[in-house]
Amino acid sequence: MNLIDRYNKVRQLSVQICNPLQIEDYVVQPVVDVSPPKWHIGHTTWFFETFVLKPNMMGYQEFDPDYNYVFNSYYETVGNRVIRTDRGNLSRPTVADIYKYREYVDKAMESFLCVEPSPEIKELLELGFNHEEQHQELLYYDIKYILGHNPLFPAYDKHYKAPAFEQKPAGWINIAEGVYEVGFEGEGFCFDNELSRHKVYLNNYQISTAMVSNAEYLEFINANGYHNFRFWHAEGWDWVKTNTIEAPMYWHFIDGGWHNYTLAGLKPVAMDEPVCHISYYEAYAYAAWKGLRLPTEFEWEVAATLFNWGKSWEWTESAYLPYPGFSKAEGAIGEYNGKFMVSQKVLRGASDATSPGHGRITYRNFFHPNLRWLYCGIRLAKS
Amino acid sequence: MNLIDRYNKVRQLSVQICNPLQIEDYVVQPVVDVSPPKWHIGHTTWFFETFVLKPNMMGYQEFDPDYNYVFNSYYETVGNRVIRTDRGNLSRPTVADIYKYREYVDKAMESFLCVEPSPEIKELLELGFNHEEQHQELLYYDIKYILGHNPLFPAYDKHYKAPAFEQKPAGWINIAEGVYEVGFEGEGFCFDNELSRHKVYLNNYQISTAMVSNAEYLEFINANGYHNFRFWHAEGWDWVKTNTIEAPMYWHFIDGGWHNYTLAGLKPVAMDEPVCHISYYEAYAYAAWKGLRLPTEFEWEVAATLFNWGKSWEWTESAYLPYPGFSKAEGAIGEYNGKFMVSQKVLRGASDATSPGHGRITYRNFFHPNLRWLYCGIRLAKS
Amino acid sequence: MNLIDRYNKVRQLSVQICNPLQIEDYVVQPVVDVSPPKWHIGHTTWFFETFVLKPNMMGYQEFDPDYNYVFNSYYETVGNRVIRTDRGNLSRPTVADIYKYREYVDKAMESFLCVEPSPEIKELLELGFNHEEQHQELLYYDIKYILGHNPLFPAYDKHYKAPAFEQKPAGWINIAEGVYEVGFEGEGFCFDNELSRHKVYLNNYQISTAMVSNAEYLEFINANGYHNFRFWHAEGWDWVKTNTIEAPMYWHFIDGGWHNYTLAGLKPVAMDEPVCHISYYEAYAYAAWKGLRLPTEFEWEVAATLFNWGKSWEWTESAYLPYPGFSKAEGAIGEYNGKFMVSQKVLRGASDATSPGHGRITYRNFFHPNLRWLYCGIRLAKS
Amino acid sequence: MNLIDRYNKVRQLSVQICNPLQIEDYVVQPVVDVSPPKWHIGHTTWFFETFVLKPNMMGYQEFDPDYNYVFNSYYETVGNRVIRTDRGNLSRPTVADIYKYREYVDKAMESFLCVEPSPEIKELLELGFNHEEQHQELLYYDIKYILGHNPLFPAYDKHYKAPAFEQKPAGWINIAEGVYEVGFEGEGFCFDNELSRHKVYLNNYQISTAMVSNAEYLEFINANGYHNFRFWHAEGWDWVKTNTIEAPMYWHFIDGGWHNYTLAGLKPVAMDEPVCHISYYEAYAYAAWKGLRLPTEFEWEVAATLFNWGKSWEWTESAYLPYPGFSKAEGAIGEYNGKFMVSQKVLRGASDATSPGHGRITYRNFFHPNLRWLYCGIRLAKS
């Protein structure tokens, strides 16, 4: 695909995801982790304007200088910004204004891309595409949170269907002790956190062919798993008690049965599907209750060709840390990954919400252990 | 005016106030004290549906049972409700839905009012009108906050002009010691907190004919008033330091001069206008710096025919407490005023934002001493 | 009594109150409102050193310059200080050091008082005595809190007996409408907040001869008074729910019966004694449940010669505000009362913990409406 | 050493560490991470009473049943407990009471140890000794915090001298790529978190022979390292700004020079000593500023025979996670380590405050990345 087509395809998908929204849905921020959809639409545009057009396109006229303040996410290098918790307090720029901004930048990008860019800019564009795809996934999380926490439980799309996914039958894959290679290698894009490819030593382990299902997780709930500290990290146990957690996010016990909010609205829980929207703490506690454990990210990567993945991001036991030889890029781009490498857990795989072509076997997703508005589930391992 | 006309007039004014808003402006809640405009539009409608139509109109069909949960403000009697801090997290019902709700209830009210209602219901309607007028004033405060705290400083209406107001020339009114009567008496509506009319003993005092102007207040700022604890209550001093307060809300020092955000946008401060948007703490500190004091609410009421008022609510030294013989109504209506009679200060007068005909010389407005998003100013007194 | 005797008597009483304490009891600060007893012992000494000795005694050598920082309470005029919440974090100066400081200052004071001081200094001394007496009362509150919130419930003194107090038989005193005088007048000491004596107009009212007893208050508990919002201020209701309040402070339901912690240890609640350790919110709610109300501070003062008082401070409906003509003294002494005149309620009377001779019919005590570690109770009124 | 001697020696060291304290120093808890020394003295005693005497010694009479509530630290299995933040609010039991408790348990232990215990009990005793040694180290941290945050800066012991320690001359140790074994093996005690011994693959790396000195760290301060976000994790940068961190804990800039609080009192910073009392965030930022990094815990362990260690715990880049094959013990003992294996960083080595014989090359210490009241420093690595 040529660059303009690739650009347009990526950009259109973001708009398409927002298509079923009402204007009001674009505006709110019910918790700090959720950003208003209009912010995503503006921020992904700002990324191309700030890092591609302004430094590289002769005579480019900034759309509105105030937008840098409004749509910068966390890049300290690029100046001040609206603090994250205030994103949902801004009624202006309006959704219509932001779409105008988007069109303006897209038009400029189209001119800019008429001439073959330098390899450095191509690299930057590739990062921009992947960045936008990450925000596409976040859009799904955030929209689901916004609608799923509304007392009216409005559907995102009554006819929404998740991409097809089939698990392998339940069973264990054996991996033999030894030195393995992990990390990205070869052509194509990867994030800096997947580098460099390097050797790790793994002990004998087994990893499940299938993810934990809602039915299996319900057994843990019914066995009082949420009320027995023995299965929990001390920090997880505090979290359970402080937040009176009793079930995955979006589960509601209504009229004698468990339901959960889906993008198609409130539905009885589909028992054979992988459990989703549980924190790392819950994933760990479930595994402990089973007498098992979560895989490390390397155990996952080494075995991943042997099972089906891509339904929900899978919590691993690994902390998010730099690989041997990791180094940060210069400037604002260098703020992309490295500065988050403390206190977070790695998730591997991909999810229903992952944009087509975005996932990869070496991809390292990362979130704090208490978060569960992302699409995340459990695969078990044992030694 | 007949009841239907009165009803329609009140109801239309709320809509008219919101006329210049974008849909996004209806949704946000930047601080807990501010409610999203769409909430006001729904809540005032809910009031008529809940207290007039549902108990009194045969065969009335509730618009949507979930709306009771969404639009109840604080009436414990009427059931659960969205907690106040969550009002800005709800994208649904949409603005369009809420206007449909409004039309539906208005149509039902029109039918209902075709027959002359009982005196009890007339009284309830009068309360409903006054309740809606109070929310009209809050709409101005909240809209101003939403737009005035946006980094783009959008105008509410570039051509907005405040109602004409003329102060008396600066001077002192002398009131002689003695027994005076205060509180409401006579025909027409009043709130329960204005009753009963009763005698108070006042010492000799003087009260200013004019409110404190922006120019006068600026002298306090320039005299370092915000940095000298001697003029402040201990609680006010804490508030100043914790919030690094340096000037009235909406004031910004830009390019060497003080500007403030007005409904017509950001403007140089109009020096001869009454200072506005200062907390009780600031009003008290200003008075202390001048070697003067604020009037009590009774001093204000007794003298109020002798000066012009109505530009901004005027902080008084009085705490908001029940009058002798005060009694709460039964049921939800009884929750209107009495339960707030602790830890608040009384303001007297009216403001630019007060709906026509809503103010009265015996009217008791009340807010916590730290608040300043309301339209409020300073009149001085001395013994 | 001559000045030296008066000085010594006041100073000795503080030490005597602390006599039953272990060193450890002097150190802790379980909540912000409680100060460690050693802080009181040091602070009352600092008061005489700072305001009497340092400015007035030739050649006086400060005991330790760091103590100004440690023992200043809130006097902004006098410089920086340990923030209030940190008082319980300081193990040094030790109790022994502070008693040395006390002896040092007492000795200097004795020299200083050999010569008849000027009237200004006499006034200051009188304030120092009254200040120390206030801290003596706080010592009782704080010691009771420290021991009464310890899981071992140690007695302060197993043989502690409260001063004798007899209530009048239950009944109502009628006071006729009219102009009355309130506030301090005459010889002797009073605080600035009791001035000036002035006229108030009171409507007809009745006030109870007796305070509400524990037995009566228990009826309110048993009638579910803590679970019915109708009796509460909105702010009080929030307080009840946030803190899951179910009974007065120090009450514990043990083995089927109500007990409370007293200075003599944990005892069954004495049903005929006045209820104590309830917040203003609870006092108000109790009165509302009875269909009655609390008296204003002026209703209390006008009737106070007609009933017995002095067992527990009595919450009034009045906010703590300046009297007509109130003015603050210059300098640090001016910070004594005036700067607290917002958001607090007046209590009248005295308590078991009030030092002999400290109370007065015009005395205005004041606390925030949520506090209840002080000795405070309820007297009812009606219109 | 026989068991009784070993027991007595361990127990006496705790008492000896507290020897220079005033009673008041035993009581306070200035921040949540610090426990009052009297709590350590009681808790270590409670450990032997609860896990050794009560279940195993026939006819043992519990000293005081309330002490279980007071001195339990976090063992959910063993029942309720005083919440951690309340430890400093308890004046009772007194220090004298706790020493009586200690003597009582020590006497019982002496009887109990007259008979050779079973291997299971011996294992438990060994855990008890190591547990007490860990609290000995914490005692130093906590005492230093209590005295070092007192505005009077009292010395713990004016003549205190840290154990002798000599660094190797500055230089780099080269370790070649390959498979290495890490984790505990052999005779003697280890914690469960050091098991099992297993293979890891390490890439070529270099590790410094010497720790970073105060002089070197001062260069980072002087180069504005605390004011440049580029060197920091996002979380670390927030921490720096929220807490206005400008230097290591205990450093004070006085009269033109840097001083730090030591156990011997306030002293000029000894420039050639290893920097101490810096958080992981600071250790990371320092390394980033040098263009270097921290070693992983395995890089540290593999190289540790080649440099001198033991002056201060050394932050590693590794998260605290279970080793392959890690399993928790049954019952309360199983709560020892495993439940903390999330969100913490590993430190390796030992410190001045580590009890003799307690350290080991495989020892895994762990703390949250923001903490710095422990004795901790920096050793650098590079790839």
PDB file of N, CA and C in Angstrom, chain A residues 305-366:
ATOM      1  N   THR A 305       3.085 -19.459  19.025  1.00  0.00           N
ATOM      2  CA  THR A 305       2.687 -20.022  17.727  1.00  0.00           C
ATOM      3  C   THR A 305       1.859 -21.286  17.900  1.00  0.00           C
ATOM      4  N   LEU A 306       1.794 -21.767  19.131  1.00  0.00           N
ATOM      5  CA  LEU A 306       1.147 -23.067  19.359  1.00  0.00           C
ATOM      6  C   LEU A 306      -0.278 -22.953  19.889  1.00  0.00           C
ATOM      7  N   PHE A 307      -0.754 -21.735  20.095  1.00  0.00           N
ATOM      8  CA  PHE A 307      -2.160 -21.569  20.506  1.00  0.00           C
ATOM      9  C   PHE A 307      -2.746 -20.386  19.740  1.00  0.00           C
ATOM     10  N   ASN A 308      -4.057 -20.202  19.844  1.00  0.00           N
ATOM     11  CA  ASN A 308      -4.690 -19.056  19.199  1.00  0.00           C
ATOM     12  C   ASN A 308      -4.754 -17.890  20.171  1.00  0.00           C
ATOM     13  N   TRP A 309      -4.402 -16.727  19.685  1.00  0.00           N
ATOM     14  CA  TRP A 309      -4.471 -15.545  20.548  1.00  0.00           C
ATOM     15  C   TRP A 309      -5.050 -14.385  19.747  1.00  0.00           C
ATOM     16  N   GLY A 310      -5.435 -13.336  20.467  1.00  0.00           N
ATOM     17  CA  GLY A 310      -5.965 -12.153  19.786  1.00  0.00           C
ATOM     18  C   GLY A 310      -7.358 -11.754  20.246  1.00  0.00           C
ATOM     19  N   LYS A 311      -7.921 -12.499  21.187  1.00  0.00           N
ATOM     20  CA  LYS A 311      -9.266 -12.156  21.681  1.00  0.00           C
ATOM     21  C   LYS A 311      -9.213 -11.056  22.743  1.00  0.00           C
ATOM     22  N   SER A 312      -8.333 -11.253  23.678  1.00  0.00           N
ATOM     23  CA  SER A 312      -8.140 -10.232  24.735  1.00  0.00           C
ATOM     24  C   SER A 312      -6.662 -10.220  25.104  1.00  0.00           C
ATOM     25  N   TRP A 313      -6.146  -9.061  25.414  1.00  0.00           N
ATOM     26  CA  TRP A 313      -4.788  -8.990  25.923  1.00  0.00           C
ATOM     27  C   TRP A 313      -4.649  -9.888  27.136  1.00  0.00           C
ATOM     28  N   GLU A 314      -3.513 -10.554  27.250  1.00  0.00           N
ATOM     29  CA  GLU A 314      -3.325 -11.547  28.306  1.00  0.00           C
ATOM     30  C   GLU A 314      -2.304 -11.040  29.318  1.00  0.00           C
ATOM     31  N   TRP A 315      -2.766 -10.901  30.559  1.00  0.00           N
ATOM     32  CA  TRP A 315      -1.862 -10.476  31.625  1.00  0.00           C
ATOM     33  C   TRP A 315      -0.726 -11.478  31.773  1.00  0.00           C
ATOM     34  N   THR A 316       0.486 -10.985  31.894  1.00  0.00           N
ATOM     35  CA  THR A 316       1.595 -11.887  32.214  1.00  0.00           C
ATOM     36  C   THR A 316       2.124 -11.532  33.600  1.00  0.00           C
ATOM     37  N   GLU A 317       2.976 -12.410  34.105  1.00  0.00           N
ATOM     38  CA  GLU A 317       3.606 -12.187  35.400  1.00  0.00           C
ATOM     39  C   GLU A 317       4.736 -11.168  35.296  1.00  0.00           C
ATOM     40  N   SER A 318       5.112 -10.807  34.074  1.00  0.00           N
ATOM     41  CA  SER A 318       6.299  -9.950  33.899  1.00  0.00           C
ATOM     42  C   SER A 318       6.008  -8.481  34.166  1.00  0.00           C
ATOM     43  N   ALA A 319       6.965  -7.850  34.795  1.00  0.00           N
ATOM     44  CA  ALA A 319       6.926  -6.396  34.930  1.00  0.00           C
ATOM     45  C   ALA A 319       7.426  -5.778  33.627  1.00  0.00           C
ATOM     46  N   TYR A 320       6.967  -4.582  33.354  1.00  0.00           N
ATOM     47  CA  TYR A 320       7.358  -3.899  32.117  1.00  0.00           C
ATOM     48  C   TYR A 320       8.712  -3.230  32.322  1.00  0.00           C
ATOM     49  N   LEU A 321       9.745  -3.853  31.754  1.00  0.00           N
ATOM     50  CA  LEU A 321      11.129  -3.400  31.960  1.00  0.00           C
ATOM     51  C   LEU A 321      11.844  -3.353  30.626  1.00  0.00           C
ATOM     52  N   PRO A 322      12.940  -2.614  30.543  1.00  0.00           N
ATOM     53  CA  PRO A 322      13.659  -2.538  29.267  1.00  0.00           C
ATOM     54  C   PRO A 322      14.357  -3.852  28.939  1.00  0.00           C
ATOM     55  N   TYR A 323      14.427  -4.163  27.655  1.00  0.00           N
ATOM     56  CA  TYR A 323      15.212  -5.308  27.191  1.00  0.00           C
ATOM     57  C   TYR A 323      16.691  -4.931  27.227  1.00  0.00           C
ATOM     58  N   PRO A 324      17.558  -5.932  27.253  1.00  0.00           N
ATOM     59  CA  PRO A 324      18.990  -5.637  27.157  1.00  0.00           C
ATOM     60  C   PRO A 324      19.258  -4.790  25.920  1.00  0.00           C
ATOM     61  N   GLY A 325      19.991  -3.714  26.112  1.00  0.00           N
ATOM     62  CA  GLY A 325      20.356  -2.864  24.981  1.00  0.00           C
ATOM     63  C   GLY A 325      19.301  -1.855  24.587  1.00  0.00           C
ATOM     64  N   PHE A 326      18.207  -1.799  25.345  1.00  0.00           N
ATOM     65  CA  PHE A 326      17.164  -0.809  25.041  1.00  0.00           C
ATOM     66  C   PHE A 326      17.748   0.596  25.095  1.00  0.00           C
ATOM     67  N   SER A 327      17.386   1.407  24.094  1.00  0.00           N
ATOM     68  CA  SER A 327      17.769   2.818  24.249  1.00  0.00           C
ATOM     69  C   SER A 327      16.668   3.711  23.706  1.00  0.00           C
ATOM     70  N   LYS A 328      16.521   4.828  24.354  1.00  0.00           N
ATOM     71  CA  LYS A 328      15.482   5.788  23.989  1.00  0.00           C
ATOM     72  C   LYS A 328      15.925   6.622  22.806  1.00  0.00           C
ATOM     73  N   ALA A 329      14.972   6.971  21.942  1.00  0.00           N
ATOM     74  CA  ALA A 329      15.252   7.902  20.848  1.00  0.00           C
ATOM     75  C   ALA A 329      15.484   9.298  21.433  1.00  0.00           C
ATOM     76  N   GLU A 330      16.075  10.170  20.641  1.00  0.00           N
ATOM     77  CA  GLU A 330      16.222  11.572  21.021  1.00  0.00           C
ATOM     78  C   GLU A 330      14.871  12.292  20.953  1.00  0.00           C
ATOM     79  N   GLY A 331      14.709  13.361  21.694  1.00  0.00           N
ATOM     80  CA  GLY A 331      13.569  14.269  21.537  1.00  0.00           C
ATOM     81  C   GLY A 331      12.261  13.665  22.003  1.00  0.00           C
ATOM     82  N   ALA A 332      11.169  14.275  21.550  1.00  0.00           N
ATOM     83  CA  ALA A 332       9.843  13.925  22.042  1.00  0.00           C
ATOM     84  C   ALA A 332       9.513  12.464  21.772  1.00  0.00           C
ATOM     85  N   ILE A 333       9.972  11.942  20.629  1.00  0.00           N
ATOM     86  CA  ILE A 333       9.665  10.552  20.289  1.00  0.00           C
ATOM     87  C   ILE A 333      10.253   9.602  21.330  1.00  0.00           C
ATOM     88  N   GLY A 334      11.332  10.009  21.934  1.00  0.00           N
ATOM     89  CA  GLY A 334      11.957   9.202  22.968  1.00  0.00           C
ATOM     90  C   GLY A 334      11.115   9.074  24.222  1.00  0.00           C
ATOM     91  N   GLU A 335      10.099   9.907  24.338  1.00  0.00           N
ATOM     92  CA  GLU A 335       9.207   9.802  25.511  1.00  0.00           C
ATOM     93  C   GLU A 335       8.149   8.723  25.326  1.00  0.00           C
ATOM     94  N   TYR A 336       8.227   8.016  24.195  1.00  0.00           N
ATOM     95  CA  TYR A 336       7.117   7.135  23.848  1.00  0.00           C
ATOM     96  C   TYR A 336       6.910   5.984  24.829  1.00  0.00           C
ATOM     97  N   ASN A 337       7.952   5.243  25.115  1.00  0.00           N
ATOM     98  CA  ASN A 337       7.779   4.010  25.880  1.00  0.00           C
ATOM     99  C   ASN A 337       8.610   3.958  27.148  1.00  0.00           C
ATOM    100  N   GLY A 338       9.860   4.370  27.032  1.00  0.00           N
ATOM    101  CA  GLY A 338      10.810   4.134  28.107  1.00  0.00           C
ATOM    102  C   GLY A 338      10.388   4.731  29.437  1.00  0.00           C
ATOM    103  N   LYS A 339       9.760   5.875  29.393  1.00  0.00           N
ATOM    104  CA  LYS A 339       9.481   6.543  30.668  1.00  0.00           C
ATOM    105  C   LYS A 339       8.346   5.896  31.458  1.00  0.00           C
ATOM    106  N   PHE A 340       7.731   4.885  30.874  1.00  0.00           N
ATOM    107  CA  PHE A 340       6.682   4.160  31.604  1.00  0.00           C
ATOM    108  C   PHE A 340       7.168   2.848  32.201  1.00  0.00           C
ATOM    109  N   MET A 341       8.495   2.599  32.099  1.00  0.00           N
ATOM    110  CA  MET A 341       9.010   1.285  32.495  1.00  0.00           C
ATOM    111  C   MET A 341       9.233   1.149  33.995  1.00  0.00           C
ATOM    112  N   VAL A 342       8.191   1.393  34.760  1.00  0.00           N
ATOM    113  CA  VAL A 342       8.217   1.126  36.199  1.00  0.00           C
ATOM    114  C   VAL A 342       6.782   0.931  36.668  1.00  0.00           C
ATOM    115  N   SER A 343       6.574  -0.044  37.527  1.00  0.00           N
ATOM    116  CA  SER A 343       5.276  -0.264  38.188  1.00  0.00           C
ATOM    117  C   SER A 343       4.152  -0.716  37.258  1.00  0.00           C
ATOM    118  N   GLN A 344       4.467  -1.188  36.065  1.00  0.00           N
ATOM    119  CA  GLN A 344       3.418  -1.683  35.181  1.00  0.00           C
ATOM    120  C   GLN A 344       3.679  -3.155  34.840  1.00  0.00           C
ATOM    121  N   LYS A 345       2.620  -3.837  34.411  1.00  0.00           N
ATOM    122  CA  LYS A 345       2.730  -5.245  34.023  1.00  0.00           C
ATOM    123  C   LYS A 345       2.600  -5.359  32.510  1.00  0.00           C
ATOM    124  N   VAL A 346       3.242  -6.372  31.953  1.00  0.00           N
ATOM    125  CA  VAL A 346       3.155  -6.604  30.510  1.00  0.00           C
ATOM    126  C   VAL A 346       1.944  -7.467  30.187  1.00  0.00           C
ATOM    127  N   LEU A 347       1.245  -7.092  29.139  1.00  0.00           N
ATOM    128  CA  LEU A 347       0.217  -7.958  28.551  1.00  0.00           C
ATOM    129  C   LEU A 347       0.666  -8.335  27.154  1.00  0.00           C
ATOM    130  N   ARG A 348       0.350  -9.544  26.764  1.00  0.00           N
ATOM    131  CA  ARG A 348       0.717 -10.002  25.431  1.00  0.00           C
ATOM    132  C   ARG A 348      -0.538 -10.401  24.673  1.00  0.00           C
ATOM    133  N   GLY A 349      -0.411 -10.417  23.329  1.00  0.00           N
ATOM    134  CA  GLY A 349      -1.523 -10.844  22.472  1.00  0.00           C
ATOM    135  C   GLY A 349      -2.106  -9.681  21.714  1.00  0.00           C
ATOM    136  N   ALA A 350      -3.421  -9.594  21.738  1.00  0.00           N
ATOM    137  CA  ALA A 350      -4.162  -8.534  21.057  1.00  0.00           C
ATOM    138  C   ALA A 350      -5.613  -8.726  21.498  1.00  0.00           C
ATOM    139  N   SER A 351      -6.505  -7.883  20.997  1.00  0.00           N
ATOM    140  CA  SER A 351      -7.899  -8.008  21.427  1.00  0.00           C
ATOM    141  C   SER A 351      -8.852  -7.693  20.285  1.00  0.00           C
ATOM    142  N   ASP A 352     -10.131  -7.901  20.536  1.00  0.00           N
ATOM    143  CA  ASP A 352     -11.191  -7.512  19.595  1.00  0.00           C
ATOM    144  C   ASP A 352     -11.039  -6.072  19.133  1.00  0.00           C
ATOM    145  N   ALA A 353     -10.443  -5.261  20.016  1.00  0.00           N
ATOM    146  CA  ALA A 353     -10.386  -3.832  19.740  1.00  0.00           C
ATOM    147  C   ALA A 353      -9.097  -3.427  19.034  1.00  0.00           C
ATOM    148  N   THR A 354      -8.204  -4.381  18.837  1.00  0.00           N
ATOM    149  CA  THR A 354      -6.926  -4.074  18.189  1.00  0.00           C
ATOM    150  C   THR A 354      -7.133  -3.871  16.690  1.00  0.00           C
ATOM    151  N   SER A 355      -6.558  -2.817  16.182  1.00  0.00           N
ATOM    152  CA  SER A 355      -6.743  -2.528  14.760  1.00  0.00           C
ATOM    153  C   SER A 355      -6.080  -3.607  13.909  1.00  0.00           C
ATOM    154  N   PRO A 356      -6.663  -3.919  12.747  1.00  0.00           N
ATOM    155  CA  PRO A 356      -6.125  -4.977  11.885  1.00  0.00           C
ATOM    156  C   PRO A 356      -4.664  -4.704  11.550  1.00  0.00           C
ATOM    157  N   GLY A 357      -3.840  -5.719  11.708  1.00  0.00           N
ATOM    158  CA  GLY A 357      -2.426  -5.579  11.367  1.00  0.00           C
ATOM    159  C   GLY A 357      -1.578  -4.948  12.454  1.00  0.00           C
ATOM    160  N   HIS A 358      -2.196  -4.539  13.544  1.00  0.00           N
ATOM    161  CA  HIS A 358      -1.426  -3.832  14.563  1.00  0.00           C
ATOM    162  C   HIS A 358      -0.670  -4.788  15.502  1.00  0.00           C
ATOM    163  N   GLY A 359      -1.235  -5.965  15.742  1.00  0.00           N
ATOM    164  CA  GLY A 359      -0.644  -6.906  16.696  1.00  0.00           C
ATOM    165  C   GLY A 359       0.551  -7.650  16.116  1.00  0.00           C
ATOM    166  N   ARG A 360       1.269  -8.299  17.013  1.00  0.00           N
ATOM    167  CA  ARG A 360       2.491  -9.012  16.633  1.00  0.00           C
ATOM    168  C   ARG A 360       2.891  -9.874  17.819  1.00  0.00           C
ATOM    169  N   ILE A 361       3.601 -10.948  17.523  1.00  0.00           N
ATOM    170  CA  ILE A 361       3.950 -11.902  18.584  1.00  0.00           C
ATOM    171  C   ILE A 361       4.932 -11.292  19.599  1.00  0.00           C
ATOM    172  N   THR A 362       5.669 -10.286  19.177  1.00  0.00           N
ATOM    173  CA  THR A 362       6.654  -9.668  20.087  1.00  0.00           C
ATOM    174  C   THR A 362       6.126  -8.384  20.743  1.00  0.00           C
ATOM    175  N   TYR A 363       4.875  -8.053  20.477  1.00  0.00           N
ATOM    176  CA  TYR A 363       4.278  -6.795  20.945  1.00  0.00           C
ATOM    177  C   TYR A 363       4.163  -6.803  22.464  1.00  0.00           C
ATOM    178  N   ARG A 364       4.582  -5.715  23.083  1.00  0.00           N
ATOM    179  CA  ARG A 364       4.513  -5.614  24.543  1.00  0.00           C
ATOM    180  C   ARG A 364       3.538  -4.504  24.935  1.00  0.00           C
ATOM    181  N   ASN A 365       2.370  -4.904  25.344  1.00  0.00           N
ATOM    182  CA  ASN A 365       1.418  -3.931  25.868  1.00  0.00           C
ATOM    183  C   ASN A 365       1.651  -3.822  27.378  1.00  0.00           C
ATOM    184  N   PHE A 366       1.249  -2.722  27.995  1.00  0.00           N
ATOM    185  CA  PHE A 366       1.538  -2.571  29.432  1.00  0.00           C
ATOM    186  C   PHE A 366       0.499  -1.671  30.086  1.00  0.00           C
TER     187      PHE A 366
END
